[in-house]
Amino acid sequence: MRILLVEDDPVLQAVMLRSLADAGHRVDAAGDFSTARHLWHVQAYDAVLLDLNLPLNERRDAEMVSGLTLLRERRTKGDKTPVLVLTARNRTDERIAGLDAGADDYLGKPFELAEVEARLRALVRRSHGADDQTQVGHLVLDRKARRILIQGQELTLPARELEVLWELMSPPGRTVSKKDLSNKLSDFEEALADNALEAFISRLRKKLAQSGASIRTLRGLGYLMEEERP
């Protein structure tokens, strides 16, 4: 997943970055309101982890701003990205305020990183209308275990090929544009070139040859994962 982590505590931010990256996610981090606003404006995300008590900018003496201000702003613009609020402010009235502002879930500090992972998976699964397991032909994507199976046998894929396949199967049967795939695979500083994306698709097609699933190119639109036709 492509995730925006908004957390002003540098120690907690570093721990969460490492944990999410180890789980295979691509993460952009912001430690203040202005940076978070900029990143969320220029980049599409699968999910946002949002702290509530944020400095306005990088200055040490910056005034503090509620992350709910940013959340309301994005929701007003029609942004439906799943948002998990992470905060030490865990009173019932504050949770209600967060949910009313457009948060999808709320987790009080301190928390277990494994629970953050599980809640993220659930949020993104609901937003995509996908289950823990998705099957096309003999190809099975197990999101919880992060495994790809073909007729019960695990298929080991490099991280970026797995990301492409994950996106195409979340859920399958929908057209995914080159731009969306490129955004999910790019680092924030450098976009993924079209020929690099096409190389990933080409390698995946070869590896899925006996899976009963195929990746179809829709010229000018993108790619579609579907059951292989006789």
Coordinates of C-alpha atoms in Angstrom, one line a residue:
M1 CA 0.0 0.0 0.0
R2 CA 1.0 3.6 -0.5
I3 CA 0.6 5.2 3.0
L4 CA 0.8 8.8 4.3
L5 CA 2.1 8.8 8.0
V6 CA 1.4 12.0 9.8
E7 CA 3.1 11.9 13.2
D8 CA 5.0 14.7 14.9
D9 CA 6.9 12.6 17.4
P10 CA 10.2 11.8 15.6
V11 CA 10.9 8.6 17.6
L12 CA 7.4 7.1 17.1
Q13 CA 7.5 8.2 13.4
A14 CA 10.8 6.4 12.8
V15 CA 9.5 3.2 14.5
M16 CA 6.3 3.2 12.5
L17 CA 8.2 4.0 9.2
R18 CA 10.4 1.0 9.8
S19 CA 7.6 -1.3 10.7
L20 CA 5.4 -0.3 7.8
A21 CA 8.3 -0.6 5.3
D22 CA 9.2 -4.0 6.7
A23 CA 5.6 -5.1 6.0
G24 CA 6.1 -4.1 2.3
H25 CA 4.3 -0.7 2.3
R26 CA 5.5 2.5 0.6
V27 CA 5.3 5.3 3.1
D28 CA 5.6 9.1 3.0
A29 CA 6.0 10.7 6.4
A30 CA 5.1 14.2 7.6
G31 CA 5.9 15.7 11.0
D32 CA 3.8 18.9 10.7
F33 CA 0.5 20.1 9.4
S34 CA 1.9 22.0 6.4
T35 CA 4.0 19.1 5.1
A36 CA 1.1 16.7 5.5
R37 CA -1.2 19.0 3.6
H38 CA 1.3 19.3 0.8
L39 CA 1.9 15.6 0.5
W40 CA -1.8 14.7 0.6
H41 CA -2.5 17.3 -2.0
V42 CA 0.0 16.1 -4.6
Q43 CA 0.0 12.3 -4.0
A44 CA -2.8 9.7 -3.9
Y45 CA -2.7 7.3 -1.0
D46 CA -4.3 4.0 -0.1
A47 CA -4.6 5.1 3.5
V48 CA -3.6 7.9 5.9
L49 CA -2.4 7.5 9.5
L50 CA -3.2 10.8 11.1
D51 CA -2.0 12.2 14.4
L52 CA -4.3 14.9 15.9
N53 CA -1.9 17.2 17.7
L54 CA 0.4 18.7 15.0
P55 CA 2.7 21.7 14.8
L56 CA 1.8 24.0 11.9
N57 CA 5.3 23.8 10.4
E58 CA 8.8 22.7 11.1
R59 CA 9.7 25.5 13.5
R60 CA 10.1 24.5 17.1
D61 CA 7.9 27.4 18.2
A62 CA 5.1 26.7 15.7
E63 CA 1.6 26.9 16.9
M64 CA -0.2 23.5 17.3
V65 CA -3.0 22.6 14.9
S66 CA -5.5 19.7 15.0
G67 CA -5.1 17.0 12.4
L68 CA -8.9 17.1 12.1
T69 CA -8.6 20.5 10.4
L70 CA -6.7 18.8 7.6
L71 CA -9.1 15.8 7.5
R72 CA -12.1 18.1 7.2
E73 CA -10.4 20.0 4.4
R74 CA -9.7 16.8 2.4
R75 CA -13.2 15.5 2.9
T76 CA -14.7 18.8 1.8
K77 CA -12.7 18.4 -1.4
G78 CA -14.2 14.9 -1.9
D79 CA -11.2 12.9 -0.9
K80 CA -12.3 9.5 0.3
T81 CA -8.9 8.0 1.3
P82 CA -9.3 5.8 4.4
V83 CA -8.0 7.6 7.5
L84 CA -6.9 5.9 10.7
V85 CA -6.6 8.5 13.5
L86 CA -3.8 7.9 16.0
T87 CA -3.8 10.0 19.1
A88 CA -3.3 10.1 22.9
R89 CA -6.5 12.2 23.1
N90 CA -8.7 9.2 23.5
R91 CA -11.8 10.5 25.3
T92 CA -15.2 9.4 23.9
D93 CA -16.1 12.9 22.8
E94 CA -12.8 13.3 21.0
R95 CA -13.3 10.0 19.2
I96 CA -16.8 11.1 18.2
A97 CA -15.4 14.4 16.9
G98 CA -12.8 12.5 14.8
L99 CA -15.4 10.2 13.3
D100 CA -17.7 13.1 12.6
A101 CA -14.9 14.9 10.8
G102 CA -14.5 12.0 8.4
A103 CA -12.1 9.5 10.1
D104 CA -12.8 5.9 9.3
D105 CA -11.2 4.5 12.5
Y106 CA -9.6 5.7 15.7
L107 CA -6.8 4.2 17.7
G108 CA -5.6 5.6 21.0
K109 CA -1.9 5.7 22.1
P110 CA -0.1 3.7 23.1
F111 CA -0.9 1.0 20.6
E112 CA 0.6 -2.2 19.1
L113 CA 2.1 -1.9 15.7
A114 CA 0.4 -5.2 14.7
E115 CA -3.0 -3.7 15.5
V116 CA -2.2 -0.6 13.3
E117 CA -1.3 -3.0 10.4
A118 CA -4.5 -5.0 10.9
R119 CA -6.7 -1.9 11.0
L120 CA -5.0 -0.5 7.9
R121 CA -5.7 -3.8 6.0
A122 CA -9.4 -3.7 7.1
L123 CA -9.8 -0.1 6.1
V124 CA -8.3 -0.5 2.6
R125 CA -10.1 -3.8 2.1
R126 CA -13.4 -2.1 2.8
S127 CA -12.6 0.8 0.6
H128 CA -11.8 -1.5 -2.3
G129 CA -14.7 -3.9 -1.7
A130 CA -12.1 -6.7 -1.4
D131 CA -11.9 -9.7 0.9
D132 CA -8.8 -11.1 2.7
Q133 CA -8.4 -13.5 -0.2
T134 CA -9.1 -12.8 -3.9
Q135 CA -9.0 -15.5 -6.6
V136 CA -8.8 -15.2 -10.4
G137 CA -8.6 -18.5 -12.2
H138 CA -6.1 -20.6 -10.1
L139 CA -4.4 -17.4 -8.8
V140 CA -5.0 -16.5 -5.2
L141 CA -4.0 -13.3 -3.4
D142 CA -3.9 -13.7 0.4
R143 CA -3.7 -10.2 1.7
K144 CA -3.3 -11.1 5.4
A145 CA -0.4 -13.4 4.8
R146 CA 0.9 -11.3 1.9
R147 CA 1.2 -14.5 -0.3
I148 CA 0.4 -15.3 -3.9
L149 CA -0.7 -18.9 -4.6
I150 CA -1.1 -20.7 -7.9
Q151 CA -3.0 -24.0 -7.5
G152 CA -1.9 -24.0 -3.8
Q153 CA 1.7 -23.4 -4.5
E154 CA 3.3 -20.2 -3.3
L155 CA 4.6 -17.9 -6.0
T156 CA 7.5 -15.7 -4.8
L157 CA 7.6 -12.3 -6.4
P158 CA 9.9 -9.3 -6.0
A159 CA 8.4 -6.5 -4.0
R160 CA 7.4 -4.2 -6.9
E161 CA 5.8 -7.0 -9.0
L162 CA 3.8 -8.0 -5.9
E163 CA 2.7 -4.4 -5.5
V164 CA 1.5 -4.4 -9.2
L165 CA -0.4 -7.7 -8.8
W166 CA -1.9 -6.6 -5.4
E167 CA -3.3 -3.4 -7.0
L168 CA -4.7 -5.3 -10.1
M169 CA -6.5 -7.7 -7.8
S170 CA -7.9 -5.2 -5.3
P171 CA -10.4 -6.1 -6.6
P172 CA -9.9 -7.8 -10.0
G173 CA -12.1 -7.0 -13.0
R174 CA -11.6 -3.2 -12.8
T175 CA -9.3 -1.1 -15.1
V176 CA -6.3 0.3 -13.3
S177 CA -4.6 3.2 -15.2
K178 CA -0.9 3.4 -15.8
K179 CA -0.9 6.7 -13.8
D180 CA -2.4 5.1 -10.7
L181 CA 0.0 2.1 -10.9
S182 CA 3.0 4.4 -11.4
N183 CA 2.0 6.5 -8.4
K184 CA 1.7 3.5 -6.2
L185 CA 5.2 2.3 -7.2
S186 CA 7.0 5.6 -7.3
D187 CA 9.2 7.2 -4.7
F188 CA 8.0 10.7 -3.8
E189 CA 11.1 12.2 -5.4
E190 CA 11.1 10.2 -8.6
A191 CA 8.2 8.9 -10.8
L192 CA 8.3 5.5 -12.3
A193 CA 8.8 5.6 -16.0
D194 CA 6.3 3.9 -18.3
N195 CA 8.8 1.5 -19.7
A196 CA 9.7 0.3 -16.2
L197 CA 6.0 -0.3 -15.4
E198 CA 5.6 -2.2 -18.7
A199 CA 8.6 -4.4 -17.8
F200 CA 6.9 -5.3 -14.5
I201 CA 3.7 -6.2 -16.4
S202 CA 5.6 -8.3 -18.9
R203 CA 7.5 -10.3 -16.3
L204 CA 4.2 -10.9 -14.4
R205 CA 2.5 -12.2 -17.5
K206 CA 5.2 -14.8 -18.0
K207 CA 5.0 -15.9 -14.3
L208 CA 1.2 -16.2 -14.4
A209 CA 1.2 -18.2 -17.6
Q210 CA -0.2 -21.4 -16.0
S211 CA -2.4 -19.6 -13.4
G212 CA -5.7 -19.3 -15.4
A213 CA -5.4 -15.5 -14.9
S214 CA -4.2 -12.9 -17.3
I215 CA -3.4 -9.2 -17.4
R216 CA -5.1 -7.5 -20.3
T217 CA -4.0 -4.1 -21.7
L218 CA -6.7 -1.7 -22.6
R219 CA -5.1 0.8 -24.9
G220 CA -5.3 4.3 -23.5
L221 CA -7.0 3.1 -20.3
G222 CA -4.6 0.8 -18.4
Y223 CA -4.6 -2.8 -17.3
L224 CA -7.3 -5.3 -16.3
M225 CA -6.8 -8.6 -14.3
E226 CA -9.3 -11.2 -15.5
E227 CA -9.8 -15.0 -15.8
E228 CA -8.0 -16.4 -18.8
R229 CA -10.3 -17.1 -21.7
P230 CA -10.1 -20.5 -23.5

